Amino acid sequence: MNKLYIYISALFLLCLSCAKTESKKEIQSTPVTNDSISIWSAESYEADSKRKLELQYKAYQFAINSPTDSLKSLHLSNLSYNQQFISDSSLYRQINKEAILANQKIKDTAAIGAIYWDLAYFLENRIAYDSAFYYYSEALNLFKQINYIDDVGYMYLNMAGIQMKIKDYIGSEANTVKAIEYYKTLENNNQQLYRSYNLLGIILTDLKDYEKSLAYYNEALFYLEKIPNSYIDEASVINNIGVTYRNYKQYDKAIENFEEVLSTNNVLTKRPSLYALALSNLATSKLYKRDTSNVRTLFDQAIKIKKKENDLGSIAASYYNYAELEAFAHDTTAAIHKAKVAEKFAIEGESNERLLKTWQYLAILDKNNASDYFEKFTKLNDSLLTEERKQQNKFARIRFETDEFIAENIVLESEKEVLSKQKQIWIGIAAGFFLLGLSIYIIINQRAKNQKLRFDQQQQINNQEIFNLMLMQKQKVDEVKRLEQKRISEELHDGVLGKMLGARMILTGLNKRATDEAIQEKSKALGSLQEIENEIRSISHELSHSAYQKISNFTDSVETLLANNRNTEIKTIFHFNEDENWDSLAGEIKINVYRIIQETFQNAIKHAKCSFFEITFYRNDEQFNVIMSDNGIGYNVNKGRKGIGIRNITSRIDKLKGTFHIDSTEGKGTTISLNIPI
């Protein structure tokens, strides 16, 4: 994550918070606020120095007086980032300090890290390398806390660049490697990986490890190939490769690389400083190869471009190499002149390294003033060495403090990790117990559902069997009654009635006798016989018709149940009103009551150890009552689990919307009463 992204994110979050908390008027004024600083910044580019300073202070006052802490931190952060606008050093330091305080107030760690980054960059441009290194390391620690991997890599790379400038090559290499390690954990970070490997190549060239240097440059080119339109950066790396070959004294390869840079499309217009550098490098490589053809022209072209770019240090380097060319041509006077020009530009450009080399070379060329140049060289060299040692000591101390801080963080992180693992273990155990309990509950519940389903299915099958049995019994009883009634009817009609008809016919014959007395007696007998005939015919018809009028099938089924299961040791009694039409009960009532009686009777046989079992039916217009009792061992109805028999009774009674009651005492038998609405 780069700094621009941080500021864009902060602006987005600020706008979001404003939308939730500010009034409509305040929301509408926010774009005006942001535009104000942008307008002043744009105006400052063309203003004179006095007006620039006025605009800078105006922007600072505007940011300080922002109505909310969020706006204040945002505006100060933007001003801290915009170092082209805030050109006054003391004002910039004040803005940066206020920005840190404002963001500390709202606890925005990412913004604080970015502001430290701004300050480090500001100090690095002012050659305050130790302070810049310190603030880069402060930003590094903050970015590590919030796991901003990309920015952590940036800080390591910036710190490595500073270390290279003060010749702390070992430290610079170590931090560059750390940057690479972070960058490789991210996707599509080819630009930063190219920068890192390019820096490693420069470091290893300074350490004279040319083989490794070339390998790192090739790695940089590998990542550049993945970046569109990166041919100018590729030319820069190729120039660095040429420098390595030149220092390695492989001049032909060096010349080949410098010529490739110069032939790159648009390199002169897009990066003239690189073009001029390649010209100088090509000239020196040819010079060191002792090929002076066209070398003067190359130096002249390079110096012309460098002067246009006002690159004083690079101009000093070109004049130094030009002096070498004059010395090679045995023109000592011209060589001294070019070297003194190099001295002049090195002093103006504050290029101490180039100045040391120039004085060292002048001491060789200008023997009359050699002691003066040597004295200057020694004094500056000692001063630089002392300063370098101080800088390196400061960096070592900063690295030590940073490593100490990191070590403490590692300890804290390890402790945090242990606690986190313990927490995860306990959570895992709790989750395991919960899942185990849930699984047991689901299994038991499912088994209960399956058992209930099986019970309902079996109950349905049993009900159907009972219904079929009762239907068959009814059909058999009906058939027997019909046949018996038919037989009796036939006996009466064909037997008795036939005989009576025969007697009547005989009497009819006797009736032909003429005596009055005989006729009168015969007439009476015939009348009596005719009355008997009519009566028998009426009885026959009524008997035949009554076969279909009254059937005691339900009670017969109960009696059959008791008879089929009668044990020699158990006496069964069934009380019911024979005049009651028990078959008029609903089929569902008869089937379920039959099954309850069957279940109760079976339990009495198996468990009650009784010698007596009694059933009583009685009913009224609204309710059908059944009482079943035995004289068995009984049990305590308030203790123990309900068996499947009781559950079956409960299920069937619930279907009939009735109630039941169990009265039992240990040693005194059991009575079950059913109350079923009709």
XYZ file of C-alpha atoms in Angstrom:
678
model
C 0.000 0.000 0.000
C 1.535 3.302 -1.083
C 1.093 6.678 0.544
C -1.318 7.968 -2.073
C -3.578 5.030 -1.328
C -3.458 5.838 2.402
C -4.575 9.408 1.810
C -7.314 8.381 -0.628
C -8.558 5.825 1.924
C -8.480 8.453 4.687
C -10.433 10.881 2.515
C -13.013 8.212 1.702
C -13.456 7.282 5.385
C -13.706 10.946 6.310
C -16.435 11.539 3.736
C -18.250 8.455 4.991
C -18.070 9.638 8.611
C -19.261 13.096 7.611
C -22.239 11.564 5.827
C -23.221 9.883 9.072
C -22.573 12.631 11.601
C -22.454 16.045 9.975
C -25.396 18.201 8.978
C -26.339 18.607 5.336
C -24.819 22.069 5.256
C -21.495 20.767 6.627
C -21.408 17.936 4.126
C -21.917 20.293 1.248
C -19.099 22.500 2.476
C -16.531 19.656 2.583
C -15.664 19.732 -1.143
C -15.121 23.482 -0.852
C -12.729 22.819 2.040
C -10.706 20.305 0.043
C -10.685 22.534 -3.035
C -9.425 25.522 -1.038
C -6.064 23.932 -0.235
C -5.802 22.527 -3.774
C -6.422 25.981 -5.262
C -3.832 27.630 -3.008
C -1.324 24.890 -3.826
C -1.855 25.345 -7.583
C -1.579 29.130 -7.267
C 1.748 28.872 -5.416
C 3.528 27.341 -8.440
C 3.419 30.635 -10.347
C 3.534 33.031 -7.368
C 6.606 34.900 -6.107
C 8.352 33.812 -2.921
C 6.399 36.250 -0.705
C 3.012 35.145 -2.084
C 4.050 31.480 -1.803
C 4.762 31.905 1.894
C 1.419 33.695 2.403
C -0.458 30.837 0.728
C 1.406 28.251 2.804
C 0.533 29.944 6.106
C -3.035 30.447 4.912
C -3.371 26.721 4.242
C -1.784 25.895 7.613
C -4.213 28.160 9.512
C -7.109 26.721 7.557
C -6.085 23.155 8.529
C -5.481 24.055 12.192
C -8.939 25.664 12.456
C -10.830 22.730 10.907
C -14.183 22.139 12.673
C -13.609 18.434 13.448
C -10.637 16.317 14.510
C -11.056 14.146 11.410
C -10.899 17.116 9.037
C -7.994 18.621 10.947
C -5.950 15.408 10.758
C -6.819 14.965 7.075
C -5.802 18.513 6.047
C -2.581 18.459 8.069
C -1.689 15.024 6.637
C -2.207 16.304 3.101
C -0.045 19.369 3.780
C 2.662 17.145 5.271
C 2.609 15.043 2.104
C 2.645 18.067 -0.265
C 6.283 19.100 0.236
C 6.370 20.936 -3.092
C 3.729 23.320 -1.747
C 5.168 23.718 1.779
C 8.636 24.967 0.877
C 9.395 26.762 4.168
C 11.367 24.291 6.306
C 10.334 25.593 9.728
C 6.673 25.737 8.687
C 6.891 22.223 7.297
C 8.320 20.888 10.569
C 5.468 22.587 12.457
C 2.831 21.155 10.082
C 4.356 17.683 10.358
C 4.363 17.876 14.167
C 0.729 19.061 14.275
C -0.249 16.297 11.838
C 1.279 13.637 14.109
C -0.548 15.012 17.166
C -3.875 15.261 15.311
C -3.694 11.674 14.074
C -2.554 10.404 17.469
C -5.709 11.983 18.901
C -7.944 10.000 16.547
C -5.635 6.932 16.855
C -4.989 6.586 13.113
C -1.838 4.432 13.084
C -1.612 4.244 9.279
C -1.732 8.043 8.938
C 0.924 8.515 11.666
C 3.218 6.072 9.855
C 2.687 7.999 6.595
C 3.530 11.306 8.311
C 6.780 9.846 9.718
C 7.494 8.731 6.160
C 6.932 12.327 4.939
C 9.334 13.671 7.561
C 11.997 11.077 6.741
C 11.778 11.957 3.043
C 12.020 15.682 3.902
C 15.136 15.089 6.013
C 16.745 12.768 3.449
C 16.481 15.481 0.776
C 18.274 17.818 3.206
C 21.128 15.324 3.721
C 20.090 14.671 7.362
C 20.562 10.961 6.808
C 20.639 9.857 10.446
C 17.344 11.617 11.275
C 15.772 10.391 8.035
C 16.829 6.836 8.858
C 15.318 7.164 12.343
C 11.917 8.326 11.085
C 11.864 5.671 8.371
C 12.404 3.115 11.142
C 9.586 4.699 13.208
C 7.243 4.447 10.232
C 8.430 0.875 9.696
C 7.427 -0.136 13.239
C 3.960 1.390 12.844
C 3.345 -0.248 9.479
C 4.413 -3.590 10.939
C 1.882 -3.196 13.754
C -0.996 -2.856 11.287
C 0.477 -5.368 8.806
C 0.856 -2.917 5.897
C 3.250 -5.258 4.068
C 3.779 -3.054 1.008
C 4.690 -0.030 3.119
C 6.986 -2.122 5.331
C 8.876 -3.056 2.163
C 9.055 0.630 1.152
C 10.587 1.570 4.522
C 13.235 -1.166 4.353
C 14.131 -0.057 0.836
C 14.353 3.626 1.785
C 16.516 2.793 4.809
C 18.752 0.651 2.577
C 19.153 3.583 0.179
C 20.321 5.865 2.992
C 22.746 3.234 4.260
C 24.222 2.887 0.796
C 24.803 6.656 0.651
C 26.872 6.556 3.840
C 28.664 3.381 2.645
C 27.049 1.089 5.188
C 26.865 -1.545 2.483
C 26.317 -4.535 4.770
C 23.366 -2.884 6.513
C 22.023 -1.654 3.172
C 22.175 -5.144 1.679
C 20.448 -6.678 4.727
C 17.557 -4.186 4.627
C 17.149 -4.583 0.864
C 16.879 -8.353 1.300
C 14.209 -7.799 3.988
C 12.317 -5.534 1.581
C 12.414 -8.265 -1.057
C 11.132 -10.838 1.446
C 8.109 -8.644 2.187
C 7.465 -7.754 -1.444
C 7.485 -11.407 -2.500
C 4.541 -12.110 -0.189
C 2.430 -9.768 -2.320
C 1.110 -10.188 -5.831
C 1.873 -7.878 -8.757
C 4.664 -6.024 -6.939
C 7.080 -6.160 -9.858
C 7.989 -2.453 -9.701
C 9.282 -2.633 -6.123
C 11.052 -5.944 -6.701
C 12.837 -4.350 -9.673
C 13.903 -1.393 -7.507
C 15.144 -3.721 -4.775
C 17.242 -5.937 -7.036
C 18.620 -2.892 -8.855
C 19.729 -1.438 -5.505
C 21.363 -4.758 -4.583
C 23.239 -4.644 -7.876
C 24.555 -1.136 -7.092
C 25.581 -2.182 -3.562
C 27.431 -5.268 -4.793
C 29.175 -3.206 -7.478
C 30.460 -0.832 -4.771
C 31.555 -3.903 -2.784
C 33.369 -5.105 -5.945
C 31.378 -8.357 -5.977
C 30.719 -8.040 -9.702
C 29.350 -11.541 -10.331
C 26.600 -11.138 -7.722
C 25.974 -7.608 -8.896
C 25.306 -8.782 -12.453
C 23.000 -11.549 -11.152
C 20.941 -9.006 -9.212
C 20.715 -6.691 -12.231
C 19.407 -9.604 -14.292
C 16.778 -10.230 -11.601
C 15.772 -6.563 -11.866
C 15.391 -6.942 -15.641
C 13.307 -10.105 -15.101
C 10.730 -8.135 -13.077
C 10.870 -5.156 -15.446
C 9.821 -7.429 -18.315
C 6.514 -7.943 -16.485
C 5.837 -4.193 -16.368
C 4.334 -2.563 -19.488
C 6.244 0.355 -21.088
C 9.249 0.000 -18.787
C 11.918 0.299 -21.502
C 13.385 3.506 -19.973
C 13.876 1.756 -16.614
C 15.351 -1.208 -18.475
C 17.823 1.210 -20.116
C 18.799 2.486 -16.649
C 19.515 -1.068 -15.435
C 21.485 -1.811 -18.610
C 23.550 1.337 -17.909
C 24.253 -0.017 -14.394
C 25.296 -3.352 -15.905
C 27.683 -1.450 -18.187
C 29.204 0.328 -15.157
C 29.725 -3.068 -13.485
C 31.443 -4.461 -16.586
C 33.585 -1.295 -16.814
C 34.654 -1.624 -13.169
C 35.231 -5.319 -13.853
C 37.516 -4.191 -16.709
C 35.440 -6.006 -19.300
C 35.318 -2.933 -21.509
C 33.872 -4.533 -24.638
C 30.776 -5.709 -22.744
C 30.562 -2.324 -21.009
C 30.650 -0.484 -24.366
C 28.000 -2.856 -25.744
C 25.619 -2.054 -22.864
C 26.182 1.731 -23.038
C 25.526 1.718 -26.762
C 22.303 -0.230 -26.154
C 21.191 2.487 -23.705
C 21.927 5.237 -26.240
C 19.935 3.376 -28.920
C 16.829 3.089 -26.721
C 13.835 4.895 -28.224
C 13.120 8.375 -26.826
C 15.645 8.030 -23.977
C 17.093 11.485 -24.752
C 13.691 13.222 -24.568
C 12.225 11.190 -21.719
C 15.310 10.922 -19.503
C 18.125 13.199 -20.728
C 20.177 12.681 -17.547
C 20.350 8.930 -18.287
C 21.351 9.629 -21.883
C 24.128 12.002 -20.759
C 25.316 9.457 -18.172
C 25.480 6.741 -20.829
C 27.496 9.092 -23.078
C 30.035 9.741 -20.290
C 30.221 6.050 -19.396
C 30.721 5.072 -23.023
C 33.505 7.669 -23.346
C 35.331 6.476 -20.203
C 35.001 2.805 -21.231
C 36.546 3.554 -24.622
C 39.222 5.634 -22.908
C 40.088 2.820 -20.479
C 40.223 0.467 -23.454
C 42.669 2.971 -24.965
C 40.365 3.732 -27.851
C 40.131 7.534 -27.954
C 38.183 7.802 -31.197
C 35.160 10.075 -30.787
C 35.713 10.246 -27.015
C 35.994 14.065 -26.913
C 32.728 14.384 -28.823
C 31.025 12.038 -26.374
C 32.286 14.049 -23.375
C 31.240 17.349 -24.977
C 27.735 16.014 -25.723
C 27.378 14.639 -22.181
C 28.544 17.870 -20.519
C 26.184 19.929 -22.677
C 23.157 17.858 -21.616
C 24.247 17.780 -17.944
C 24.613 21.541 -17.845
C 21.137 21.869 -19.270
C 19.884 19.557 -16.527
C 22.007 21.448 -13.935
C 23.408 18.169 -12.596
C 26.545 19.625 -10.979
C 27.889 16.435 -9.465
C 27.579 14.583 -12.763
C 29.218 17.494 -14.620
C 32.159 17.279 -12.199
C 32.470 13.551 -12.996
C 32.527 14.230 -16.752
C 35.233 16.911 -16.406
C 37.229 14.521 -14.199
C 37.082 11.872 -16.940
C 37.861 14.576 -19.504
C 41.018 15.344 -17.483
C 41.926 11.661 -17.707
C 41.554 11.877 -21.492
C 43.878 14.922 -21.670
C 46.418 13.175 -19.455
C 46.260 10.113 -21.704
C 46.970 12.469 -24.648
C 49.994 13.764 -22.661
C 48.509 17.270 -22.447
C 49.112 17.880 -18.736
C 48.113 21.538 -18.841
C 44.765 20.727 -20.401
C 44.323 17.843 -17.940
C 44.957 20.166 -14.956
C 42.524 22.696 -16.421
C 39.776 20.059 -16.816
C 40.461 18.740 -13.317
C 40.130 22.208 -11.812
C 36.811 22.653 -13.642
C 35.768 19.313 -12.121
C 36.904 20.656 -8.686
C 34.755 23.768 -9.181
C 31.580 21.828 -10.068
C 32.176 19.271 -7.283
C 32.376 22.094 -4.709
C 29.249 23.765 -6.120
C 27.389 20.480 -6.187
C 28.652 19.505 -2.694
C 29.880 16.227 -4.175
C 32.526 15.351 -1.590
C 33.436 11.989 -3.077
C 34.058 13.513 -6.483
C 36.018 16.350 -4.811
C 38.272 13.858 -3.008
C 39.004 11.985 -6.245
C 39.656 15.256 -8.062
C 42.117 16.522 -5.404
C 43.815 13.166 -5.385
C 44.195 13.332 -9.181
C 45.317 17.004 -9.129
C 48.034 16.052 -6.640
C 49.337 13.673 -9.287
C 48.927 16.107 -12.232
C 49.993 19.390 -10.579
C 53.152 18.378 -8.744
C 53.933 21.962 -7.741
C 50.756 22.152 -5.682
C 50.611 18.478 -4.757
C 51.123 19.130 -1.045
C 48.202 21.592 -0.977
C 45.894 19.148 -2.723
C 47.075 16.326 -0.491
C 46.401 18.417 2.607
C 42.918 19.301 1.380
C 42.315 15.667 0.543
C 43.466 14.455 3.963
C 41.445 17.046 5.856
C 38.209 16.388 3.927
C 38.749 12.643 3.925
C 39.283 12.554 7.694
C 36.256 14.749 8.199
C 34.100 12.509 5.985
C 35.400 9.345 7.639
C 34.622 10.783 11.062
C 31.150 11.788 9.917
C 30.596 8.406 8.310
C 31.608 6.646 11.519
C 29.233 8.882 13.479
C 26.452 8.165 11.019
C 27.154 4.452 11.059
C 27.233 4.446 14.864
C 23.917 6.286 14.938
C 22.461 3.817 12.468
C 23.850 0.925 14.471
C 22.188 2.351 17.588
C 18.908 2.880 15.726
C 19.115 -0.656 14.344
C 19.832 -1.989 17.829
C 16.873 -0.138 19.298
C 14.722 -1.244 16.389
C 15.876 -4.860 16.758
C 15.226 -4.634 20.488
C 11.759 -3.291 19.772
C 11.204 -6.053 17.238
C 12.469 -8.655 19.727
C 10.017 -7.378 22.333
C 7.267 -7.508 19.749
C 8.280 -11.042 18.817
C 8.077 -12.085 22.488
C 4.705 -10.387 22.823
C 3.532 -11.933 19.587
C 4.718 -15.379 20.708
C 2.907 -14.969 24.042
C -0.113 -13.710 22.186
C 0.131 -16.669 19.841
C 0.325 -19.104 22.787
C -2.722 -17.483 24.390
C -4.471 -17.508 21.047
C -3.694 -21.206 20.604
C -4.906 -21.953 24.133
C -8.049 -19.991 23.425
C -8.498 -21.890 20.173
C -8.010 -25.196 22.019
C -10.643 -24.303 24.623
C -12.973 -23.069 21.922
C -12.339 -26.303 20.036
C -13.059 -28.395 23.146
C -16.225 -26.425 23.879
C -17.283 -26.713 20.256
C -16.529 -30.440 20.363
C -18.701 -30.943 23.462
C -21.421 -28.824 21.929
C -21.330 -30.809 18.683
C -21.228 -34.072 20.632
C -24.251 -33.019 22.694
C -26.019 -31.820 19.580
C -25.243 -35.099 17.816
C -26.544 -37.134 20.776
C -29.684 -35.007 20.896
C -30.239 -35.371 17.142
C -29.669 -39.152 17.318
C -32.024 -39.594 20.290
C -34.616 -37.298 18.746
C -34.349 -39.081 15.417
C -34.614 -42.466 17.083
C -37.688 -41.281 18.977
C -39.219 -40.013 15.731
C -38.377 -43.273 13.977
C -39.788 -45.267 16.890
C -42.981 -43.180 16.861
C -43.219 -43.618 13.108
C -42.785 -47.366 13.423
C -45.309 -47.399 16.255
C -47.848 -45.443 14.187
C -47.265 -47.725 11.199
C -47.666 -50.833 13.357
C -50.728 -49.347 15.011
C -52.229 -48.659 11.600
C -51.475 -52.223 10.512
C -53.011 -53.591 13.731
C -56.086 -51.400 13.341
C -56.529 -52.665 9.823
C -56.152 -56.241 11.037
C -58.730 -55.658 13.775
C -61.078 -54.020 11.310
C -60.685 -56.936 8.888
C -61.147 -59.420 11.734
C -64.281 -57.701 12.978
C -65.571 -57.467 9.407
C -64.944 -61.180 8.864
C -66.542 -62.033 12.199
C -69.550 -59.910 11.332
C -69.827 -61.564 7.941
C -69.588 -65.028 9.545
C -72.162 -64.221 12.223
C -74.466 -62.707 9.617
C -74.132 -65.779 7.433
C -74.777 -68.172 10.333
C -77.806 -66.203 11.488
C -79.135 -65.912 7.971
C -78.753 -69.648 7.382
C -80.294 -70.515 10.753
C -83.210 -68.198 10.245
C -83.679 -69.536 6.726
C -83.641 -73.079 8.063
C -86.237 -72.288 10.726
C -88.303 -70.422 8.194
C -88.132 -73.328 5.817
C -89.052 -75.755 8.614
C -92.037 -73.675 9.560
C -93.077 -73.047 6.003
C -92.413 -76.435 4.486
C -92.954 -78.675 7.519
C -95.493 -77.350 9.963
C -97.279 -75.206 7.470
C -97.405 -78.113 5.023
C -98.922 -80.409 7.562
C -101.365 -77.780 8.574
C -102.331 -77.355 4.948
C -102.844 -81.115 4.643
C -105.082 -81.183 7.678
C -107.040 -78.289 6.301
C -107.532 -80.118 3.049
C -108.726 -83.266 4.897
C -111.076 -81.247 6.894
C -112.251 -79.614 3.745
C -113.043 -83.062 2.438
C -114.927 -84.011 5.573
C -116.762 -80.813 5.325
C -118.751 -82.328 2.471
C -120.684 -84.407 4.927
C -124.177 -83.276 5.270
C -124.794 -83.301 8.995
C -125.144 -79.866 10.443
C -123.183 -80.708 13.544
C -120.240 -82.077 11.589
C -120.253 -79.158 9.326
C -120.220 -76.722 12.230
C -117.369 -78.461 14.069
C -115.295 -78.829 10.957
C -115.791 -75.213 10.153
C -114.455 -74.218 13.553
C -111.426 -76.482 13.169
C -110.669 -75.063 9.783
C -110.826 -71.564 11.201
C -108.393 -72.441 13.958
C -105.995 -74.077 11.528
C -106.128 -71.042 9.255
C -105.312 -68.824 12.205
C -102.304 -71.026 13.085
C -101.186 -70.882 9.443
C -101.331 -67.105 9.386
C -99.508 -66.861 12.690
C -96.719 -69.224 11.578
C -96.381 -67.380 8.268
C -96.094 -64.080 10.170
C -93.476 -65.479 12.560
C -91.506 -66.889 9.634
C -91.485 -63.576 7.836
C -90.549 -61.642 10.994
C -87.762 -64.113 11.862
C -86.373 -63.920 8.364
C -86.380 -60.108 8.490
C -84.867 -59.812 12.013
C -81.680 -61.564 10.877
C -80.566 -58.252 9.444
C -81.771 -55.978 12.236
C -79.687 -56.683 15.376
C -76.028 -57.894 15.563
C -73.868 -57.897 18.685
C -70.542 -58.033 16.705
C -68.378 -55.608 18.872
C -69.141 -57.397 22.125
C -68.679 -60.742 20.383
C -65.186 -59.643 19.335
C -64.330 -58.712 22.923
C -65.687 -62.001 24.211
C -63.684 -63.854 21.547
C -60.536 -61.955 22.606
C -61.037 -62.961 26.248
C -61.851 -66.547 25.291
C -58.823 -66.953 22.999
C -56.422 -65.588 25.633
C -58.068 -67.176 28.680
C -55.575 -68.660 31.086
C -56.606 -71.461 33.426
C -55.407 -69.329 36.334
C -57.208 -66.130 35.290
C -60.972 -65.761 35.438
C -62.406 -63.243 32.960
C -65.723 -61.431 33.283
C -67.345 -59.121 30.715
C -70.247 -56.908 31.846
C -72.364 -55.100 29.278
C -76.027 -54.349 28.670
C -77.216 -56.843 26.072
C -80.061 -54.570 25.075
C -77.636 -51.779 24.165
C -76.720 -51.435 20.459
C -72.935 -51.442 20.928
C -72.327 -51.775 17.185
C -73.758 -48.291 16.692
C -70.489 -46.881 18.080
C -68.130 -45.320 15.523
C -65.731 -47.756 13.898
C -62.684 -45.761 15.107
C -63.917 -46.020 18.735
C -64.529 -49.776 18.490
C -61.132 -50.461 16.876
C -59.096 -48.389 19.374
C -61.045 -49.629 22.449
C -60.576 -53.213 21.275
C -56.784 -52.611 20.982
C -56.632 -50.970 24.416
C -58.482 -53.939 25.946
C -56.129 -56.309 24.141
C -53.053 -54.373 25.377
C -54.359 -54.194 28.974
C -55.335 -57.870 29.051
C -51.904 -58.911 27.719
C -50.182 -56.778 30.372
C -52.329 -58.373 33.071
C -51.340 -61.840 31.854
C -47.607 -61.009 31.574
C -46.977 -58.703 34.515
C -49.885 -58.415 36.978
C -49.782 -61.999 38.323
C -53.553 -61.737 38.747
C -56.273 -64.429 39.039
C -59.154 -62.181 38.018
C -59.703 -59.789 35.068
C -62.950 -57.874 34.617
C -64.277 -55.580 31.851
C -67.339 -53.346 32.143
C -69.067 -51.350 29.364
C -71.598 -48.617 30.051
C -72.685 -45.593 28.032
C -75.048 -42.666 27.821
C -75.929 -40.262 25.038
C -72.624 -38.352 25.341
C -69.974 -40.764 26.638
C -68.806 -44.350 26.347
C -67.028 -45.696 29.452
C -64.846 -48.774 29.820
C -63.478 -50.088 33.131
C -60.774 -52.784 33.166
C -59.519 -54.139 36.488
C -57.432 -56.977 37.888
C -56.474 -58.205 41.348
C -52.750 -58.469 40.559
C -49.617 -57.100 42.261
C -50.248 -53.480 41.168
C -47.566 -50.783 41.001
C -46.769 -47.198 42.041
C -48.039 -45.041 39.169
C -45.906 -42.051 40.330
C -42.574 -43.846 39.969
C -40.619 -45.298 37.099
C -40.843 -44.757 33.380
C -44.013 -45.124 31.362
C -43.909 -48.347 29.379
C -44.899 -48.767 25.780
C -48.329 -50.058 26.877
C -49.170 -46.820 28.659
C -47.838 -44.821 25.697
C -50.064 -46.862 23.369
C -53.124 -46.198 25.544
C -52.258 -42.499 25.674
C -51.836 -42.330 21.890
C -55.150 -44.082 21.184
C -57.151 -42.109 23.749
C -55.690 -38.859 22.328
C -56.929 -39.883 18.878
C -60.419 -40.389 20.315
C -60.162 -37.049 22.214
C -60.931 -38.937 25.429
C -59.293 -39.367 28.826
C -58.150 -42.266 30.913
C -57.193 -42.830 34.533
C -55.044 -45.511 36.138
C -55.676 -46.427 39.755
C -53.134 -48.888 41.139
C -51.603 -49.681 44.490
C -48.835 -52.159 45.143
C -50.403 -55.479 46.215
C -53.985 -54.305 45.510
C -54.362 -54.637 41.765
C -54.890 -52.153 38.946
C -57.958 -50.413 37.484
C -57.935 -48.503 34.191
C -60.898 -46.270 33.306
C -61.566 -44.964 29.793
C -63.860 -41.997 29.117
C -64.572 -41.506 25.399
C -66.911 -38.854 23.970
C -69.456 -40.220 21.498
